PDB file of N, CA and C in Angstrom:
ATOM      1  N   MET A   1       0.840  -1.411  -0.275  1.00 61.00           N
ATOM      2  CA  MET A   1       0.262  -0.099  -0.152  1.00 61.00           C
ATOM      3  C   MET A   1       0.773   1.012   0.018  1.00 61.00           C
ATOM      4  N   SER A   2       0.793   1.771  -1.236  1.00 74.00           N
ATOM      5  CA  SER A   2       1.674   3.368  -0.873  1.00 74.00           C
ATOM      6  C   SER A   2       0.834   4.349  -0.017  1.00 74.00           C
ATOM      7  N   ASN A   3       1.666   5.323   0.126  1.00 74.00           N
ATOM      8  CA  ASN A   3       1.839   6.487   1.564  1.00 74.00           C
ATOM      9  C   ASN A   3       0.209   7.358   0.668  1.00 74.00           C
ATOM     10  N   GLU A   4       0.282   7.333  -1.038  1.00 75.00           N
ATOM     11  CA  GLU A   4      -0.578   8.353  -1.493  1.00 75.00           C
ATOM     12  C   GLU A   4      -2.079   7.496  -1.012  1.00 75.00           C
ATOM     13  N   GLU A   5      -1.984   6.323  -0.935  1.00 72.00           N
ATOM     14  CA  GLU A   5      -3.307   5.284  -0.903  1.00 72.00           C
ATOM     15  C   GLU A   5      -4.090   5.279   0.608  1.00 72.00           C
ATOM     16  N   LEU A   6      -2.766   5.152   1.398  1.00 66.00           N
ATOM     17  CA  LEU A   6      -2.917   5.711   2.799  1.00 66.00           C
ATOM     18  C   LEU A   6      -3.366   6.643   3.256  1.00 66.00           C
ATOM     19  N   ARG A   7      -2.944   8.018   2.464  1.00 68.00           N
ATOM     20  CA  ARG A   7      -3.639   9.274   2.743  1.00 68.00           C
ATOM     21  C   ARG A   7      -4.930   9.316   2.480  1.00 68.00           C
ATOM     22  N   LEU A   8      -5.501   8.792   1.054  1.00 68.00           N
ATOM     23  CA  LEU A   8      -6.552   9.145   0.459  1.00 68.00           C
ATOM     24  C   LEU A   8      -7.757   8.280   1.517  1.00 68.00           C
ATOM     25  N   LEU A   9      -7.046   7.097   1.580  1.00 68.00           N
ATOM     26  CA  LEU A   9      -8.313   6.375   2.554  1.00 68.00           C
ATOM     27  C   LEU A   9      -8.280   7.420   3.957  1.00 68.00           C
ATOM     28  N   LEU A  10      -7.237   7.509   4.911  1.00 68.00           N
ATOM     29  CA  LEU A  10      -7.637   8.112   5.972  1.00 68.00           C
ATOM     30  C   LEU A  10      -8.335   9.475   5.983  1.00 68.00           C
ATOM     31  N   GLU A  11      -7.852  10.026   4.719  1.00 67.00           N
ATOM     32  CA  GLU A  11      -8.678  11.336   4.810  1.00 67.00           C
ATOM     33  C   GLU A  11      -9.859  10.992   4.481  1.00 67.00           C
ATOM     34  N   SER A  12     -10.607   9.993   3.724  1.00 63.00           N
ATOM     35  CA  SER A  12     -11.902  10.384   3.131  1.00 63.00           C
ATOM     36  C   SER A  12     -12.528   9.333   4.612  1.00 63.00           C
ATOM     37  N   LEU A  13     -11.693   8.500   5.243  1.00 61.00           N
ATOM     38  CA  LEU A  13     -12.665   7.911   6.499  1.00 61.00           C
ATOM     39  C   LEU A  13     -12.419   8.320   8.025  1.00 61.00           C
ATOM     40  N   GLY A  14     -10.836   9.327   8.038  1.00 58.00           N
ATOM     41  CA  GLY A  14     -10.789   9.561   9.210  1.00 58.00           C
ATOM     42  C   GLY A  14     -11.424  10.549   9.906  1.00 58.00           C
ATOM     43  N   ALA A  15     -11.626  11.760   8.544  1.00 56.00           N
ATOM     44  CA  ALA A  15     -12.518  12.800   9.193  1.00 56.00           C
ATOM     45  C   ALA A  15     -13.494  12.437   9.830  1.00 56.00           C
ATOM     46  N   GLN A  16     -14.392  11.315   9.338  1.00 56.00           N
ATOM     47  CA  GLN A  16     -15.743  11.283  10.176  1.00 56.00           C
ATOM     48  C   GLN A  16     -15.502  10.323  11.010  1.00 56.00           C
ATOM     49  N   VAL A  17     -14.211   9.535  11.572  1.00 58.00           N
ATOM     50  CA  VAL A  17     -14.206   8.951  12.538  1.00 58.00           C
ATOM     51  C   VAL A  17     -13.802   9.830  13.632  1.00 58.00           C
ATOM     52  N   VAL A  18     -12.877  10.885  13.428  1.00 55.00           N
ATOM     53  CA  VAL A  18     -12.358  11.552  14.376  1.00 55.00           C
ATOM     54  C   VAL A  18     -13.359  13.207  14.262  1.00 55.00           C
ATOM     55  N   GLY A  19     -14.499  13.266  13.616  1.00 55.00           N
ATOM     56  CA  GLY A  19     -15.388  14.669  13.624  1.00 55.00           C
ATOM     57  C   GLY A  19     -15.402  15.362  14.782  1.00 55.00           C
ATOM     58  N   SER A  20     -15.444  14.844  16.003  1.00 53.00           N
ATOM     59  CA  SER A  20     -15.722  15.255  17.149  1.00 53.00           C
ATOM     60  C   SER A  20     -14.414  15.975  17.612  1.00 53.00           C
ATOM     61  N   GLN A  21     -13.613  15.860  17.249  1.00 54.00           N
ATOM     62  CA  GLN A  21     -12.263  16.627  17.502  1.00 54.00           C
ATOM     63  C   GLN A  21     -12.343  17.785  16.961  1.00 54.00           C
ATOM     64  N   LYS A  22     -11.345  18.705  17.929  1.00 59.00           N
ATOM     65  CA  LYS A  22     -11.538  20.062  17.451  1.00 59.00           C
ATOM     66  C   LYS A  22     -10.879  20.590  16.489  1.00 59.00           C
ATOM     67  N   ASN A  23      -9.913  19.644  15.968  1.00 61.00           N
ATOM     68  CA  ASN A  23      -9.338  20.211  14.521  1.00 61.00           C
ATOM     69  C   ASN A  23      -9.074  18.805  14.181  1.00 61.00           C
ATOM     70  N   PRO A  24     -10.132  18.035  13.274  1.00 63.00           N
ATOM     71  CA  PRO A  24     -10.044  16.894  12.621  1.00 63.00           C
ATOM     72  C   PRO A  24      -8.973  16.864  11.571  1.00 63.00           C
ATOM     73  N   THR A  25      -8.626  17.935  10.866  1.00 72.00           N
ATOM     74  CA  THR A  25      -7.716  17.694   9.729  1.00 72.00           C
ATOM     75  C   THR A  25      -6.083  17.002  10.283  1.00 72.00           C
ATOM     76  N   ALA A  26      -6.057  18.083  11.694  1.00 75.00           N
ATOM     77  CA  ALA A  26      -4.518  17.502  12.319  1.00 75.00           C
ATOM     78  C   ALA A  26      -4.848  16.144  12.829  1.00 75.00           C
ATOM     79  N   ALA A  27      -5.712  15.728  13.263  1.00 77.00           N
ATOM     80  CA  ALA A  27      -6.074  14.303  13.684  1.00 77.00           C
ATOM     81  C   ALA A  27      -5.819  13.405  12.799  1.00 77.00           C
ATOM     82  N   VAL A  28      -6.619  14.116  11.777  1.00 80.00           N
ATOM     83  CA  VAL A  28      -6.055  12.680  10.500  1.00 80.00           C
ATOM     84  C   VAL A  28      -4.606  12.537  10.142  1.00 80.00           C
ATOM     85  N   ALA A  29      -4.221  13.923  10.131  1.00 82.00           N
ATOM     86  CA  ALA A  29      -2.678  14.135   9.959  1.00 82.00           C
ATOM     87  C   ALA A  29      -2.044  12.829  10.450  1.00 82.00           C
ATOM     88  N   VAL A  30      -2.085  12.374  11.998  1.00 83.00           N
ATOM     89  CA  VAL A  30      -1.792  11.853  12.853  1.00 83.00           C
ATOM     90  C   VAL A  30      -2.046  10.284  12.772  1.00 83.00           C
ATOM     91  N   LEU A  31      -3.239  10.350  12.467  1.00 87.00           N
ATOM     92  CA  LEU A  31      -4.029   8.917  11.962  1.00 87.00           C
ATOM     93  C   LEU A  31      -3.046   8.444  10.628  1.00 87.00           C
ATOM     94  N   ILE A  32      -2.635   9.263  10.121  1.00 87.00           N
ATOM     95  CA  ILE A  32      -1.651   8.526   8.590  1.00 87.00           C
ATOM     96  C   ILE A  32      -0.372   8.464   8.735  1.00 87.00           C
ATOM     97  N   SER A  33       0.355   9.581   9.448  1.00 89.00           N
ATOM     98  CA  SER A  33       1.367   9.107   9.947  1.00 89.00           C
ATOM     99  C   SER A  33       1.817   8.057  10.851  1.00 89.00           C
ATOM    100  N   GLU A  34       1.142   7.828  11.698  1.00 92.00           N
ATOM    101  CA  GLU A  34       0.904   6.316  12.561  1.00 92.00           C
ATOM    102  C   GLU A  34       0.574   5.274  11.353  1.00 92.00           C
ATOM    103  N   THR A  35      -0.010   5.477  10.797  1.00 92.00           N
ATOM    104  CA  THR A  35      -0.507   4.141   9.660  1.00 92.00           C
ATOM    105  C   THR A  35       0.932   3.788   8.787  1.00 92.00           C
ATOM    106  N   VAL A  36       1.781   4.717   8.318  1.00 92.00           N
ATOM    107  CA  VAL A  36       2.790   4.661   7.601  1.00 92.00           C
ATOM    108  C   VAL A  36       3.720   4.191   8.485  1.00 92.00           C
ATOM    109  N   LYS A  37       3.999   4.918   9.931  1.00 94.00           N
ATOM    110  CA  LYS A  37       5.122   4.132  10.724  1.00 94.00           C
ATOM    111  C   LYS A  37       4.993   3.059  10.922  1.00 94.00           C
ATOM    112  N   PHE A  38       3.279   2.392  11.136  1.00 96.00           N
ATOM    113  CA  PHE A  38       3.215   0.932  11.467  1.00 96.00           C
ATOM    114  C   PHE A  38       3.347   0.115  10.369  1.00 96.00           C
ATOM    115  N   ARG A  39       2.942   0.737   9.400  1.00 95.00           N
ATOM    116  CA  ARG A  39       2.830  -0.328   8.015  1.00 95.00           C
ATOM    117  C   ARG A  39       4.511  -0.443   7.800  1.00 95.00           C
ATOM    118  N   ASP A  40       5.346   0.553   7.742  1.00 95.00           N
ATOM    119  CA  ASP A  40       6.555   0.330   7.760  1.00 95.00           C
ATOM    120  C   ASP A  40       7.463  -0.683   8.739  1.00 95.00           C
ATOM    121  N   LYS A  41       7.368  -0.668  10.132  1.00 96.00           N
ATOM    122  CA  LYS A  41       7.628  -1.303  11.197  1.00 96.00           C
ATOM    123  C   LYS A  41       7.197  -2.808  10.501  1.00 96.00           C
ATOM    124  N   LEU A  42       5.816  -2.980  10.264  1.00 96.00           N
ATOM    125  CA  LEU A  42       5.367  -4.493  10.083  1.00 96.00           C
ATOM    126  C   LEU A  42       6.010  -5.134   9.043  1.00 96.00           C
ATOM    127  N   LYS A  43       6.487  -4.458   8.226  1.00 96.00           N
ATOM    128  CA  LYS A  43       6.809  -4.872   6.983  1.00 96.00           C
ATOM    129  C   LYS A  43       8.312  -4.950   7.371  1.00 96.00           C
ATOM    130  N   GLU A  44       8.881  -4.036   7.707  1.00 96.00           N
ATOM    131  CA  GLU A  44      10.476  -4.572   7.779  1.00 96.00           C
ATOM    132  C   GLU A  44      10.867  -5.760   9.217  1.00 96.00           C
ATOM    133  N   GLU A  45       9.723  -5.800  10.114  1.00 96.00           N
ATOM    134  CA  GLU A  45      10.162  -6.992  11.543  1.00 96.00           C
ATOM    135  C   GLU A  45       9.485  -8.053  10.853  1.00 96.00           C
ATOM    136  N   THR A  46       8.210  -8.188  10.158  1.00 96.00           N
ATOM    137  CA  THR A  46       7.598  -9.707  10.069  1.00 96.00           C
ATOM    138  C   THR A  46       7.444  -9.884   8.554  1.00 96.00           C
ATOM    139  N   GLY A  47       7.786  -8.874   7.461  1.00 96.00           N
ATOM    140  CA  GLY A  47       7.391  -9.290   6.365  1.00 96.00           C
ATOM    141  C   GLY A  47       6.297  -8.743   5.838  1.00 96.00           C
ATOM    142  N   GLU A  48       5.225  -9.076   6.854  1.00 95.00           N
ATOM    143  CA  GLU A  48       3.501  -8.714   6.536  1.00 95.00           C
ATOM    144  C   GLU A  48       3.501  -7.330   5.753  1.00 95.00           C
ATOM    145  N   ILE A  49       2.330  -7.844   4.864  1.00 94.00           N
ATOM    146  CA  ILE A  49       2.090  -6.231   4.297  1.00 94.00           C
ATOM    147  C   ILE A  49       0.584  -5.791   4.863  1.00 94.00           C
ATOM    148  N   LEU A  50       0.844  -4.407   5.252  1.00 94.00           N
ATOM    149  CA  LEU A  50      -0.321  -3.840   5.969  1.00 94.00           C
ATOM    150  C   LEU A  50      -1.570  -3.530   4.635  1.00 94.00           C
ATOM    151  N   THR A  51      -2.716  -3.512   4.724  1.00 93.00           N
ATOM    152  CA  THR A  51      -3.781  -3.566   3.558  1.00 93.00           C
ATOM    153  C   THR A  51      -4.500  -2.284   3.719  1.00 93.00           C
ATOM    154  N   VAL A  52      -5.083  -1.823   2.547  1.00 89.00           N
ATOM    155  CA  VAL A  52      -6.143  -1.007   2.985  1.00 89.00           C
ATOM    156  C   VAL A  52      -7.311  -1.123   3.345  1.00 89.00           C
ATOM    157  N   ALA A  53      -7.685  -2.832   3.512  1.00 93.00           N
ATOM    158  CA  ALA A  53      -8.536  -3.417   4.143  1.00 93.00           C
ATOM    159  C   ALA A  53      -8.150  -3.489   5.713  1.00 93.00           C
ATOM    160  N   ASP A  54      -7.064  -3.896   5.832  1.00 95.00           N
ATOM    161  CA  ASP A  54      -6.701  -3.952   7.437  1.00 95.00           C
ATOM    162  C   ASP A  54      -6.800  -2.445   8.163  1.00 95.00           C
ATOM    163  N   THR A  55      -6.690  -1.650   7.127  1.00 93.00           N
ATOM    164  CA  THR A  55      -6.310   0.069   7.781  1.00 93.00           C
ATOM    165  C   THR A  55      -7.737   0.694   8.259  1.00 93.00           C
ATOM    166  N   ARG A  56      -8.718   0.104   6.867  1.00 91.00           N
ATOM    167  CA  ARG A  56     -10.269   0.128   6.895  1.00 91.00           C
ATOM    168  C   ARG A  56     -10.309  -0.456   8.038  1.00 91.00           C
ATOM    169  N   VAL A  57     -10.492  -1.473   8.653  1.00 95.00           N
ATOM    170  CA  VAL A  57     -11.015  -2.636   9.676  1.00 95.00           C
ATOM    171  C   VAL A  57     -10.456  -1.638  11.059  1.00 95.00           C
ATOM    172  N   ALA A  58      -9.295  -1.577  11.070  1.00 95.00           N
ATOM    173  CA  ALA A  58      -8.503  -0.599  12.334  1.00 95.00           C
ATOM    174  C   ALA A  58      -9.146   0.568  12.604  1.00 95.00           C
ATOM    175  N   LEU A  59      -9.713   1.346  11.619  1.00 91.00           N
ATOM    176  CA  LEU A  59     -10.710   2.401  11.735  1.00 91.00           C
ATOM    177  C   LEU A  59     -12.143   2.631  12.128  1.00 91.00           C
ATOM    178  N   ASP A  60     -12.789   1.591  11.698  1.00 92.00           N
ATOM    179  CA  ASP A  60     -13.962   0.845  12.229  1.00 92.00           C
ATOM    180  C   ASP A  60     -13.871   0.315  13.447  1.00 92.00           C
ATOM    181  N   ALA A  61     -12.612  -0.079  13.947  1.00 95.00           N
ATOM    182  CA  ALA A  61     -12.351  -0.183  15.427  1.00 95.00           C
ATOM    183  C   ALA A  61     -12.108   0.987  16.050  1.00 95.00           C
ATOM    184  N   LEU A  62     -11.325   1.825  15.577  1.00 91.00           N
ATOM    185  CA  LEU A  62     -11.307   3.152  16.365  1.00 91.00           C
ATOM    186  C   LEU A  62     -12.965   4.121  16.309  1.00 91.00           C
ATOM    187  N   GLU A  63     -13.716   3.525  15.509  1.00 88.00           N
ATOM    188  CA  GLU A  63     -14.893   4.526  15.710  1.00 88.00           C
ATOM    189  C   GLU A  63     -15.732   3.455  16.723  1.00 88.00           C
ATOM    190  N   CYS A  64     -15.671   2.525  16.898  1.00 92.00           N
ATOM    191  CA  CYS A  64     -16.030   1.423  17.991  1.00 92.00           C
ATOM    192  C   CYS A  64     -15.911   2.495  19.341  1.00 92.00           C
ATOM    193  N   TYR A  65     -14.284   2.373  19.393  1.00 90.00           N
ATOM    194  CA  TYR A  65     -13.907   2.779  20.568  1.00 90.00           C
ATOM    195  C   TYR A  65     -14.277   4.427  21.080  1.00 90.00           C
ATOM    196  N   LEU A  66     -14.493   5.065  20.136  1.00 86.00           N
ATOM    197  CA  LEU A  66     -15.247   6.236  20.137  1.00 86.00           C
ATOM    198  C   LEU A  66     -16.382   6.300  20.580  1.00 86.00           C
ATOM    199  N   ASN A  67     -17.177   5.561  20.142  1.00 88.00           N
ATOM    200  CA  ASN A  67     -18.739   5.706  20.421  1.00 88.00           C
ATOM    201  C   ASN A  67     -18.972   4.548  21.837  1.00 88.00           C
ATOM    202  N   SER A  68     -17.936   4.428  22.522  1.00 92.00           N
ATOM    203  CA  SER A  68     -17.858   3.361  23.801  1.00 92.00           C
ATOM    204  C   SER A  68     -18.015   2.370  23.567  1.00 92.00           C
ATOM    205  N   GLU A  69     -17.640   1.861  22.458  1.00 94.00           N
ATOM    206  CA  GLU A  69     -17.937   0.067  22.094  1.00 94.00           C
ATOM    207  C   GLU A  69     -16.788  -0.821  22.274  1.00 94.00           C
ATOM    208  N   GLN A  70     -17.059  -1.939  22.244  1.00 94.00           N
ATOM    209  CA  GLN A  70     -15.629  -2.770  22.139  1.00 94.00           C
ATOM    210  C   GLN A  70     -15.220  -2.983  21.002  1.00 94.00           C
ATOM    211  N   PHE A  71     -13.711  -3.388  20.934  1.00 94.00           N
ATOM    212  CA  PHE A  71     -13.218  -3.688  19.575  1.00 94.00           C
ATOM    213  C   PHE A  71     -13.839  -5.040  19.153  1.00 94.00           C
ATOM    214  N   PRO A  72     -14.002  -5.025  17.705  1.00 94.00           N
ATOM    215  CA  PRO A  72     -14.794  -6.584  17.470  1.00 94.00           C
ATOM    216  C   PRO A  72     -13.987  -7.564  17.930  1.00 94.00           C
ATOM    217  N   ASP A  73     -14.312  -8.517  17.873  1.00 95.00           N
ATOM    218  CA  ASP A  73     -13.622  -9.809  18.392  1.00 95.00           C
ATOM    219  C   ASP A  73     -13.097 -10.366  17.527  1.00 95.00           C
ATOM    220  N   ASP A  74     -13.112 -10.287  16.190  1.00 96.00           N
ATOM    221  CA  ASP A  74     -12.822 -11.112  14.875  1.00 96.00           C
ATOM    222  C   ASP A  74     -11.377  -9.979  14.122  1.00 96.00           C
ATOM    223  N   LEU A  75     -10.582  -9.184  15.054  1.00 97.00           N
ATOM    224  CA  LEU A  75      -9.892  -8.276  14.493  1.00 97.00           C
ATOM    225  C   LEU A  75      -8.193  -9.314  14.381  1.00 97.00           C
ATOM    226  N   THR A  76      -7.643  -9.186  13.517  1.00 97.00           N
ATOM    227  CA  THR A  76      -6.145  -9.617  13.363  1.00 97.00           C
ATOM    228  C   THR A  76      -5.559  -8.789  14.118  1.00 97.00           C
ATOM    229  N   SER A  77      -4.170  -9.393  14.564  1.00 96.00           N
ATOM    230  CA  SER A  77      -3.432  -9.074  15.525  1.00 96.00           C
ATOM    231  C   SER A  77      -2.686  -7.841  14.948  1.00 96.00           C
ATOM    232  N   GLU A  78      -3.066  -7.378  13.359  1.00 96.00           N
ATOM    233  CA  GLU A  78      -2.260  -6.446  13.067  1.00 96.00           C
ATOM    234  C   GLU A  78      -3.353  -5.223  12.906  1.00 96.00           C
ATOM    235  N   GLN A  79      -4.395  -5.591  12.980  1.00 97.00           N
ATOM    236  CA  GLN A  79      -5.423  -4.406  12.978  1.00 97.00           C
ATOM    237  C   GLN A  79      -5.853  -3.778  14.328  1.00 97.00           C
ATOM    238  N   LYS A  80      -5.772  -5.297  15.017  1.00 97.00           N
ATOM    239  CA  LYS A  80      -5.926  -4.702  16.527  1.00 97.00           C
ATOM    240  C   LYS A  80      -4.729  -3.485  16.750  1.00 97.00           C
ATOM    241  N   THR A  81      -3.532  -3.807  16.590  1.00 97.00           N
ATOM    242  CA  THR A  81      -2.180  -3.339  17.118  1.00 97.00           C
ATOM    243  C   THR A  81      -2.547  -1.753  16.444  1.00 97.00           C
ATOM    244  N   LEU A  82      -2.906  -1.719  15.253  1.00 96.00           N
ATOM    245  CA  LEU A  82      -3.136  -0.510  14.700  1.00 96.00           C
ATOM    246  C   LEU A  82      -4.237   0.424  15.288  1.00 96.00           C
ATOM    247  N   ALA A  83      -5.267  -0.281  15.269  1.00 96.00           N
ATOM    248  CA  ALA A  83      -6.803   0.505  16.346  1.00 96.00           C
ATOM    249  C   ALA A  83      -6.001   1.051  17.632  1.00 96.00           C
ATOM    250  N   ARG A  84      -5.200   0.227  18.366  1.00 95.00           N
ATOM    251  CA  ARG A  84      -4.909   0.408  19.800  1.00 95.00           C
ATOM    252  C   ARG A  84      -3.550   1.922  19.427  1.00 95.00           C
ATOM    253  N   ILE A  85      -2.999   1.930  18.715  1.00 95.00           N
ATOM    254  CA  ILE A  85      -2.011   3.194  18.070  1.00 95.00           C
ATOM    255  C   ILE A  85      -2.868   4.189  17.753  1.00 95.00           C
ATOM    256  N   TYR A  86      -4.011   4.094  17.558  1.00 92.00           N
ATOM    257  CA  TYR A  86      -4.988   5.116  16.854  1.00 92.00           C
ATOM    258  C   TYR A  86      -5.429   5.589  18.279  1.00 92.00           C
ATOM    259  N   VAL A  87      -5.728   4.533  18.745  1.00 91.00           N
ATOM    260  CA  VAL A  87      -6.882   5.379  20.134  1.00 91.00           C
ATOM    261  C   VAL A  87      -5.893   5.904  21.318  1.00 91.00           C
ATOM    262  N   ASP A  88      -4.536   5.190  21.163  1.00 90.00           N
ATOM    263  CA  ASP A  88      -2.996   6.041  22.230  1.00 90.00           C
ATOM    264  C   ASP A  88      -2.810   7.431  21.496  1.00 90.00           C
ATOM    265  N   ARG A  89      -2.967   7.462  20.108  1.00 87.00           N
ATOM    266  CA  ARG A  89      -2.497   8.761  19.776  1.00 87.00           C
ATOM    267  C   ARG A  89      -3.547   9.914  19.669  1.00 87.00           C
ATOM    268  N   LEU A  90      -4.848   9.350  19.370  1.00 80.00           N
ATOM    269  CA  LEU A  90      -5.626  10.137  19.582  1.00 80.00           C
ATOM    270  C   LEU A  90      -6.063  10.856  21.107  1.00 80.00           C
ATOM    271  N   THR A  91      -5.599  10.116  21.757  1.00 79.00           N
ATOM    272  CA  THR A  91      -6.070  10.379  23.469  1.00 79.00           C
ATOM    273  C   THR A  91      -4.931  11.222  23.459  1.00 79.00           C
ATOM    274  N   LEU A  92      -3.475  10.987  23.315  1.00 74.00           N
ATOM    275  CA  LEU A  92      -2.415  11.900  23.905  1.00 74.00           C
ATOM    276  C   LEU A  92      -2.874  13.140  22.807  1.00 74.00           C
ATOM    277  N   PHE A  93      -3.037  13.051  21.439  1.00 61.00           N
ATOM    278  CA  PHE A  93      -3.379  14.204  20.931  1.00 61.00           C
ATOM    279  C   PHE A  93      -4.511  15.273  21.396  1.00 61.00           C
ATOM    280  N   SER A  94      -5.274  14.884  22.198  1.00 59.00           N
ATOM    281  CA  SER A  94      -6.760  15.262  22.145  1.00 59.00           C
ATOM    282  C   SER A  94      -6.126  16.443  23.673  1.00 59.00           C
ATOM    283  N   ARG A  95      -5.347  15.902  24.035  1.00 55.00           N
ATOM    284  CA  ARG A  95      -4.764  16.913  25.370  1.00 55.00           C
ATOM    285  C   ARG A  95      -4.248  17.941  25.347  1.00 55.00           C
TER     286      ARG A  95
END
């Protein structure tokens, strides 16, 4: 997945997921940055490829979290890790 694909996906979905943030554009930039870092680290350490579908599932899980719901049970370890990264970074970002 290219940086451009990630950017487009997160811009299109991220703004609606973090729409309640004071500055959704900045929050989406954080999501993009963290996704690229995670994608590169995952590829380097395990050889696994983070897909657009994985990223979409992680964003859906983030939306569940923001709605005070549990993450879905069927997330892969990569999807769950990325969703946790999103939660952690947005929690820090909102302070």
